[in-house]
Every structure is written in C-alpha cells, then in structure tokens.
Coordinates of C-alpha atoms in Angstrom, one line a residue:
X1 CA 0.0 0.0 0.0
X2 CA 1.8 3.1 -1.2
X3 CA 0.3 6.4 0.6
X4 CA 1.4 9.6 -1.4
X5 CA 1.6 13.0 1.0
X6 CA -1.1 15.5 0.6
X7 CA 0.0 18.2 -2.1
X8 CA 0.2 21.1 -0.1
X9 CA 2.8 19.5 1.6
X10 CA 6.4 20.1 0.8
X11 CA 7.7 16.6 -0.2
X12 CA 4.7 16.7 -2.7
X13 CA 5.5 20.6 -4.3
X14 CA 9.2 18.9 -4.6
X15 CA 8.4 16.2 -6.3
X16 CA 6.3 18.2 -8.6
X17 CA 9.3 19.3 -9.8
X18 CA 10.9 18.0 -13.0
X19 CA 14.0 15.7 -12.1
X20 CA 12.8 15.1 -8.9
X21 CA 12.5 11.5 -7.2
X22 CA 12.4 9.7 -4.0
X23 CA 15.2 7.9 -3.3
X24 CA 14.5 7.0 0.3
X25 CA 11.6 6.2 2.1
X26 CA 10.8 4.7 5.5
X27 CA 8.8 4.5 8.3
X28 CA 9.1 5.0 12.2
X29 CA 7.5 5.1 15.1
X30 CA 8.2 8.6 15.0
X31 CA 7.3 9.9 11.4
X32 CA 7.7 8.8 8.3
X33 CA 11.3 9.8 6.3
X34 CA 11.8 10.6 2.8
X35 CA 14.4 12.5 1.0
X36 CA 13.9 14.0 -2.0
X37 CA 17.0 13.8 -5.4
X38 CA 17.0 16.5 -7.6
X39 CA 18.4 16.2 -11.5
X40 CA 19.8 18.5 -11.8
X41 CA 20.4 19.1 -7.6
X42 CA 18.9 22.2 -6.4
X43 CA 20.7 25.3 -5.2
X44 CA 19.0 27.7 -4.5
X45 CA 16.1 28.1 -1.6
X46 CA 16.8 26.8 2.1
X47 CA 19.8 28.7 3.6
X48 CA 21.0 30.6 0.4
X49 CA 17.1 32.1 0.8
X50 CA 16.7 32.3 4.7
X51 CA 18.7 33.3 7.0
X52 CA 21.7 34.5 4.4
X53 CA 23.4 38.2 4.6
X54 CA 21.2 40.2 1.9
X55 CA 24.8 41.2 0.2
X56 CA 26.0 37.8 0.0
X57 CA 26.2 37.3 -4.1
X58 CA 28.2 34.0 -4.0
X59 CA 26.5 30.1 -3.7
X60 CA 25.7 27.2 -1.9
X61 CA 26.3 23.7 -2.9
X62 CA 23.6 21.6 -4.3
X63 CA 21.4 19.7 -2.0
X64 CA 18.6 17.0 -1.7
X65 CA 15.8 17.7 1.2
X66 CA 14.8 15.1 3.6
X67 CA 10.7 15.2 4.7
X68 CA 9.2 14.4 7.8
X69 CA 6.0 13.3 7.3
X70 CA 5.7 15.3 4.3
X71 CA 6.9 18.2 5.5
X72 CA 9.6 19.9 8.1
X73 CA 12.2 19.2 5.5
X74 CA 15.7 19.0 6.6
X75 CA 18.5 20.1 4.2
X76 CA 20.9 17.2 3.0
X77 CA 23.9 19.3 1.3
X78 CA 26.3 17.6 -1.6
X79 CA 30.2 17.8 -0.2
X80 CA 33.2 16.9 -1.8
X81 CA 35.0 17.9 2.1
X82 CA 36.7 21.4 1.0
X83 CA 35.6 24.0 3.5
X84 CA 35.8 26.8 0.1
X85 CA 32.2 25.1 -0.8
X86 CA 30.8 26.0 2.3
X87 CA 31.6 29.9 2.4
X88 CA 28.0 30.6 2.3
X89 CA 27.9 30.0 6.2
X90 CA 30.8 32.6 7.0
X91 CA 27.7 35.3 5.5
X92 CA 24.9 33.2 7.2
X93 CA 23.2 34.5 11.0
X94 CA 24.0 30.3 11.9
X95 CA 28.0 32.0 12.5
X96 CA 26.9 34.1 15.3
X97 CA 27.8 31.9 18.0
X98 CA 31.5 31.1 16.4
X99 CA 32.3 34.6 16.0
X100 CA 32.4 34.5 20.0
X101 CA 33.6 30.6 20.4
X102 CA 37.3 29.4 19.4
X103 CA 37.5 25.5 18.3
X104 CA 34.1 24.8 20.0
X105 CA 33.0 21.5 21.3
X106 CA 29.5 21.3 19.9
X107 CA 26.1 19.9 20.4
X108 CA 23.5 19.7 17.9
X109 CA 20.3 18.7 18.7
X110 CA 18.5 17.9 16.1
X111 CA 21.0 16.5 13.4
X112 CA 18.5 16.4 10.6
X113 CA 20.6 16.9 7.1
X114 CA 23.8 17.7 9.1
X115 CA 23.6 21.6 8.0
X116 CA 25.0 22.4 11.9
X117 CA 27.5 19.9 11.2
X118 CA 28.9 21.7 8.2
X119 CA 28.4 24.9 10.3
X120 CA 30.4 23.7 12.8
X121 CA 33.4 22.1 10.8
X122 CA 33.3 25.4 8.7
X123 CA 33.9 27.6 11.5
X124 CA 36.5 25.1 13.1
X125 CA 35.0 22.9 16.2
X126 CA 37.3 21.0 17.7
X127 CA 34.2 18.3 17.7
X128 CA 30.5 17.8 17.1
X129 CA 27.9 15.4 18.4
X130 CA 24.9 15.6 16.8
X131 CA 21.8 14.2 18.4
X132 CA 19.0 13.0 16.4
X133 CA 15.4 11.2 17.3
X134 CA 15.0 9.4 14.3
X135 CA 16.9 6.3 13.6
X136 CA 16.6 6.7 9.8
X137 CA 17.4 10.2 9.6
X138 CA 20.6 9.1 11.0
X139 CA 20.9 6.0 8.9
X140 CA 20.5 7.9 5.5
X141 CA 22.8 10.9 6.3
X142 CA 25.8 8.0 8.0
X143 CA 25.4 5.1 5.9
X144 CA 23.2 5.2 2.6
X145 CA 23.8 8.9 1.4
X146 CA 27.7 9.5 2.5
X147 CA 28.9 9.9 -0.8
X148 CA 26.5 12.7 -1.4
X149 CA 27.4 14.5 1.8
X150 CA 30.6 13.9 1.8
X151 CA 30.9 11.1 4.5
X152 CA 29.8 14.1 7.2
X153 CA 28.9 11.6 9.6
X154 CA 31.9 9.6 9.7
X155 CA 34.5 12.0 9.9
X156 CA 37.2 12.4 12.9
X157 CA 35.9 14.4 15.1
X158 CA 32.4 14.1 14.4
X159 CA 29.3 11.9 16.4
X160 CA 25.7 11.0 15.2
X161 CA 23.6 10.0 18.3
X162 CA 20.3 8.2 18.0
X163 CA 18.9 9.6 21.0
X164 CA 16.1 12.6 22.5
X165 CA 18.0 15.9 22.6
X166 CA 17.5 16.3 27.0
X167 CA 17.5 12.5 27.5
X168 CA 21.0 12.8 25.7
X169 CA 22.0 15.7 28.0
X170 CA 20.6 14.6 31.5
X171 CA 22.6 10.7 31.0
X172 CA 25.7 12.6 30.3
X173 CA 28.2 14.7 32.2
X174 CA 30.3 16.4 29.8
X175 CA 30.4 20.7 28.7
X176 CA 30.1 21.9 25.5
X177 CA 31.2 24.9 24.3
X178 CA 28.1 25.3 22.4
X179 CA 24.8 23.8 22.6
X180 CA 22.5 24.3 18.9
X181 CA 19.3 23.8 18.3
X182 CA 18.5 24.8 14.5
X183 CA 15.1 25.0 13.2
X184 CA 13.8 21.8 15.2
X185 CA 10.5 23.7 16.0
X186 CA 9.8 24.4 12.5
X187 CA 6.9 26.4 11.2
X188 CA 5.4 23.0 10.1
X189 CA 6.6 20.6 12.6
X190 CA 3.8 20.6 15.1
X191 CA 0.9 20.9 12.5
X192 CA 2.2 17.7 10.9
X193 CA 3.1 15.8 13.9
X194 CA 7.0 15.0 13.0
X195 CA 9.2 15.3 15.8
X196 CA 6.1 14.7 18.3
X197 CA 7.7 13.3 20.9
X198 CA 10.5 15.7 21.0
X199 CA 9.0 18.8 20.6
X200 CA 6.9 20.0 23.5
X201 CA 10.1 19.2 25.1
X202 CA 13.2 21.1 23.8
X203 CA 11.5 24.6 24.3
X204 CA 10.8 25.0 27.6
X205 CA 12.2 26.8 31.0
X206 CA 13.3 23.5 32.5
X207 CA 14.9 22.5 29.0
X208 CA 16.9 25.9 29.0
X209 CA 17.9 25.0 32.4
X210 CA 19.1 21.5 31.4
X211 CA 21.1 23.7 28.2
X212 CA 22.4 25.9 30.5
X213 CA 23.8 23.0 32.9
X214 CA 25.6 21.5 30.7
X215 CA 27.6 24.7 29.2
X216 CA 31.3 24.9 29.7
X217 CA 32.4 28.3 30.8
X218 CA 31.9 31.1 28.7
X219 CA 30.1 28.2 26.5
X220 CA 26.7 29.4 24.4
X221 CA 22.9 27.8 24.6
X222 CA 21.9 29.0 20.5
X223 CA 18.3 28.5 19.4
X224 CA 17.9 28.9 16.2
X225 CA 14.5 29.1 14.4
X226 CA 12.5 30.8 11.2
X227 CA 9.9 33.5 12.0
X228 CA 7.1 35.3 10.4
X229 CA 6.7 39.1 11.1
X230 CA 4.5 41.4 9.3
X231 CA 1.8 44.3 10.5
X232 CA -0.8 42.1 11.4
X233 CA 1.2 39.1 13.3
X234 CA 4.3 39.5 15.8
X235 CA 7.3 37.0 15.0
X236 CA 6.0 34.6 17.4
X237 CA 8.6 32.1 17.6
X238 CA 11.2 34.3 18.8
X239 CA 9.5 36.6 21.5
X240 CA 8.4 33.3 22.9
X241 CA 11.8 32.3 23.1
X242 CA 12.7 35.2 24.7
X243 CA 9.9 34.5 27.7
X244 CA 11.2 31.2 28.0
X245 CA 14.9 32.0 28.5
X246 CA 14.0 35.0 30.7
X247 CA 11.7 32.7 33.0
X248 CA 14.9 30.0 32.7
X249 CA 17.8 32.4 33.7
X250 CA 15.8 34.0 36.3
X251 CA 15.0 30.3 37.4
X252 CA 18.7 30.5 38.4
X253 CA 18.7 33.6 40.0
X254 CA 19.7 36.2 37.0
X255 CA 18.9 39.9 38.2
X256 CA 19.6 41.2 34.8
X257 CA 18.7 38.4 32.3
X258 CA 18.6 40.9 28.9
X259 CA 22.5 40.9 29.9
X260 CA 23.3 37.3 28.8
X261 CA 21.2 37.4 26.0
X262 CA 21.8 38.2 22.0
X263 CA 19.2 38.0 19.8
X264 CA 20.6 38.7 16.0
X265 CA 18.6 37.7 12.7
X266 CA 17.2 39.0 9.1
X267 CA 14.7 41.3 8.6
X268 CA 11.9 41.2 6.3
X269 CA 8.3 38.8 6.7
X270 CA 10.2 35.7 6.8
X271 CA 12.4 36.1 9.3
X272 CA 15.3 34.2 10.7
X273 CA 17.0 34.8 14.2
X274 CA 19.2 33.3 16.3
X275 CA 19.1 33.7 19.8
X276 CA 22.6 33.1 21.8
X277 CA 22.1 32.4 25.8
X278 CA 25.0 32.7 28.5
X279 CA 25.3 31.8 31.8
X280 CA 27.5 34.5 32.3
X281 CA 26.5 38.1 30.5
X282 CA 28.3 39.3 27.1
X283 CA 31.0 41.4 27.4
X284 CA 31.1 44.8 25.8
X285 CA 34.2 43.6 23.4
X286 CA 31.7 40.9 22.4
X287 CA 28.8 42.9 21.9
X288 CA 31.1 45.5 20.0
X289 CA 32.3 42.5 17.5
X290 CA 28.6 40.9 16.9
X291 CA 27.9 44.4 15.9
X292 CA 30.7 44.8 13.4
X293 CA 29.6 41.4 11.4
X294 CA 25.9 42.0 11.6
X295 CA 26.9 45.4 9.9
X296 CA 29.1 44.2 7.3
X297 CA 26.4 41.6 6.1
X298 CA 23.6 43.7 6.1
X299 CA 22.0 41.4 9.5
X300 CA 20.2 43.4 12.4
X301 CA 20.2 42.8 16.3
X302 CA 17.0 42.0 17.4
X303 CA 18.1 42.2 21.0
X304 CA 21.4 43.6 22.2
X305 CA 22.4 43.0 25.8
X306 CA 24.5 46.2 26.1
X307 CA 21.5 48.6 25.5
X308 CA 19.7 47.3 28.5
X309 CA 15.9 46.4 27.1
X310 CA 15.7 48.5 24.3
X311 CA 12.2 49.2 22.8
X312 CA 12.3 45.9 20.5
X313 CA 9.2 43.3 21.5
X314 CA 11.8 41.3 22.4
X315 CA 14.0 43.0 24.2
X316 CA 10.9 44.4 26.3
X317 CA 10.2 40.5 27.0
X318 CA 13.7 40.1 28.4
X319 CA 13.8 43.3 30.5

C-alpha cells in the first residue's frame, strides 16, 4: 500500500518538480522519512534564501531535502569535504555563536541533514555530536547517502547520536562549548506531527535550564529558528523564546537576564533569528564584534544586551 503525501505538503511541491524522485523512504515510530533527489540538484532556496546576509552574491552547494511526514524538511547538502564550498555559512546568522567561540565542542540537537554539522566544521570545532530522534534520519545521512554528503557523519571528530536531545543531556556529564538547536520547532513541525515526541520538550524553562547545565564556561545555549513578522502578526517564535529564556535564567537567579542574552537575525516577513544564551553576561568587546559582522552583512540585532531592554518586543520581554 503506497500512501502519497497531501499536495500542499512540501515533499509533494518537490516532487512536482521536474527531475525530482524519492530515493528513500521509510517508516518509524516517529514519522515517516523521505528525502527527496533533484536532477539537476537544487541550489538555490533553504539557507541561500533564509537566513543568508542580503549582500552575500556567492552560492551554496547543491542539496537534496529530507521530509518528515511530508513536510519539516531537513536540508541534505552535496560535499566533496573542502571548507571553500561552504563559504555561504561565513555570511549566514548560523556564525553568530562562532564569531564569539574558538574551536568549539558542539552539540547539535537535532541532526536532521547535518547543515550544523557543516556549520560547525566550517567555523573550526574542535568536535561535534549531533543528536538526532529518528533512527533513519541518521541512517541515510551516515550510511546510505555518504557519498553525497561527503561522509559528514563519519569523519574524525564528528558523532551521530540516535537519542532525544535532553534525554542525551541529563545521562551525560560532559560541557560543550556550544549547545545548537536549529530550526527543530519548525513552522510546520507541530501541524504535521513530525518530531512529536520531541517537541513540547526542547522549548521550555526546565529545557533551557538543562542547556544551560551543561555549558562549559563562557560556552553558548543558540536556538535557532524561522519567523514570520508582518503588521498584522508579531514574530511569534522568537519573543516566545525570549519568555522562556528569561523565566529560565531567572529560574537560576539572574537579576539582569537581557545581559546574557543576543538575539541577531534578518529582517523582512520571513524572518530568521538566532538567539545566543549565557550563563555569564556578554562582554562589551563581544557585543562590539557581533555588531561589526551584523553590519558588514547587512543582519540586524533583534536584542542587544548592552543597551539594557531597548524598545524591541523582544528585548521588552527580556527586561
């Protein structure tokens, strides 16, 4: 019994393309997976279109998308291993946190395609564990897709985790340098049900706390996610986030929570903002050379911890 996705979901509009197949298919307890070829490979859309300095002129590689029940795609990206490919991410708001981080240890939850660990090798981590819920999401980026992606999974350095993001966390004892979540509470996620026993669960006070917990020094909590903003509607997604990590460092006894708090991101009605969390507050030198890249590639702060709260929505949540 074959069942086809509804057309108004994304693995459907993709495979209405010409050139387009499914190459992969399977179900889980989860969701059901599929990723998506493309003949010729796309390139542009995903983070050439969102998220990307409005100045940047140059490309990304070509990439296949990877479905969660129909929709919530993941990006798969094709790799050959040279960091030069990747140069998109040095104009991208996903560098924020390595601008401030030198040869991170990382932790993504949420592996998906492996874009954070591209993000992470391209800005020089010292290593990356990526977490992800789904056994096949892991399986197809590690073992049946590798020569696409250019073996991301199994390089030195580098750990794919079948596991829940804070079940991951709470068995373990180790510090990262930088904990990432990317785009895991997508705009489609909880309307389609993927990630449905993840989800209620990664964006929360107590989940913040468990980030938080398990930061080295000076080590960075990101979050980061794709908004919608125009006259009518608020982005959302990121003021929430700001209540939740205000309510979470104030949970641990932060007077002045605004202080160890960046939010940075595009402009425009689809939005996309990163919001970078410290159990310590941002130093002015810091603040100073966030500024200096969000000017240079054309990015904005949407909260900026050495203004106290400023009048932006969220940087009136945080104060």
């Amino acid at each position: 019994l074959e069942l086809r996705a509804a057309p108004t979901k994304f693995v459907s509009q993709f495979l209405a393309n010409p050139g387009a197949e499914l190459v992969y298919r399977r179900w889980t307890p989860i969701n059901r997976v599929d990723v998506v070829a493309f003949d010729p490979p796309l390139r542009t859309g995903s983070y050439i279109g969102w998220g990307i300095s409005p100045r940047y002129r140059g490309e990304a590689p070509a990439y296949w998308m990877i479905g969660n029940d129909g929709d919530s795609c993941a990006v798969m990206y094709q790799w050959s291993g040279d960091p030069a490919e990747l140069d998109f991410l040095d104009h991208h708001v996903l560098r924020a946190p390595y601008l401030l981080l030198e040869r991170p240890a990382v932790l993504a939850i949420g592996l998906g395609g492996g874009a954070d660990v591209l993000n992470a090798l391209k800005h020089g981590a010292r290593s990356v564990t990526g977490v992800e819920i789904n056994p096949m999401t892991v399986h197809a980026g590690r073992e049946l897709f590798r020569e696409w992606n250019g073996d991301l999974l199994n390089r030195p350095g580098v750990q794919a985790v079948v596991a829940e993001g804070r079940s991951f966390l709470r068995s373990r004892d180790e510090r990262y340098d930088l904990v990432e979540i990317n785009s895991v509470d997508t705009l489609s996620a909880l309307s389609t049900g993927a990630y449905v026993l993840s989800e209620s669960f990664l964006y929360t006070a107590d989940a913040v706390g468990d980030y938080l917990d398990h930061l080295a020094p000076g080590g960075i909590f990101a979050m980061a996610v794709g908004d919608i903003q125009t006259p009518d509607q608020p982005p959302r997604h990121t003021l929430r986030l700001a209540g939740i990590v205000r309510r979470a460092l104030e949970q641990r006894g932060v007077a002045e929570p605004w202080r160890h708090v960046m939010i940075v991101g595009t402009g425009g009605a689809l939005a996309f903002t990163h919001t970078l969390v410290r159990n310590e507050p941002f130093t002015p030198e810091e603040v100073l050379k966030m500024a200096a890249f969000l000017d240079a590639e054309g990015l904005q702060f949407w909260h900026r911890p050495d203004d106290g709260p400023p009048a932006t929505l969220a940087s009136r949540i945080l104060g």
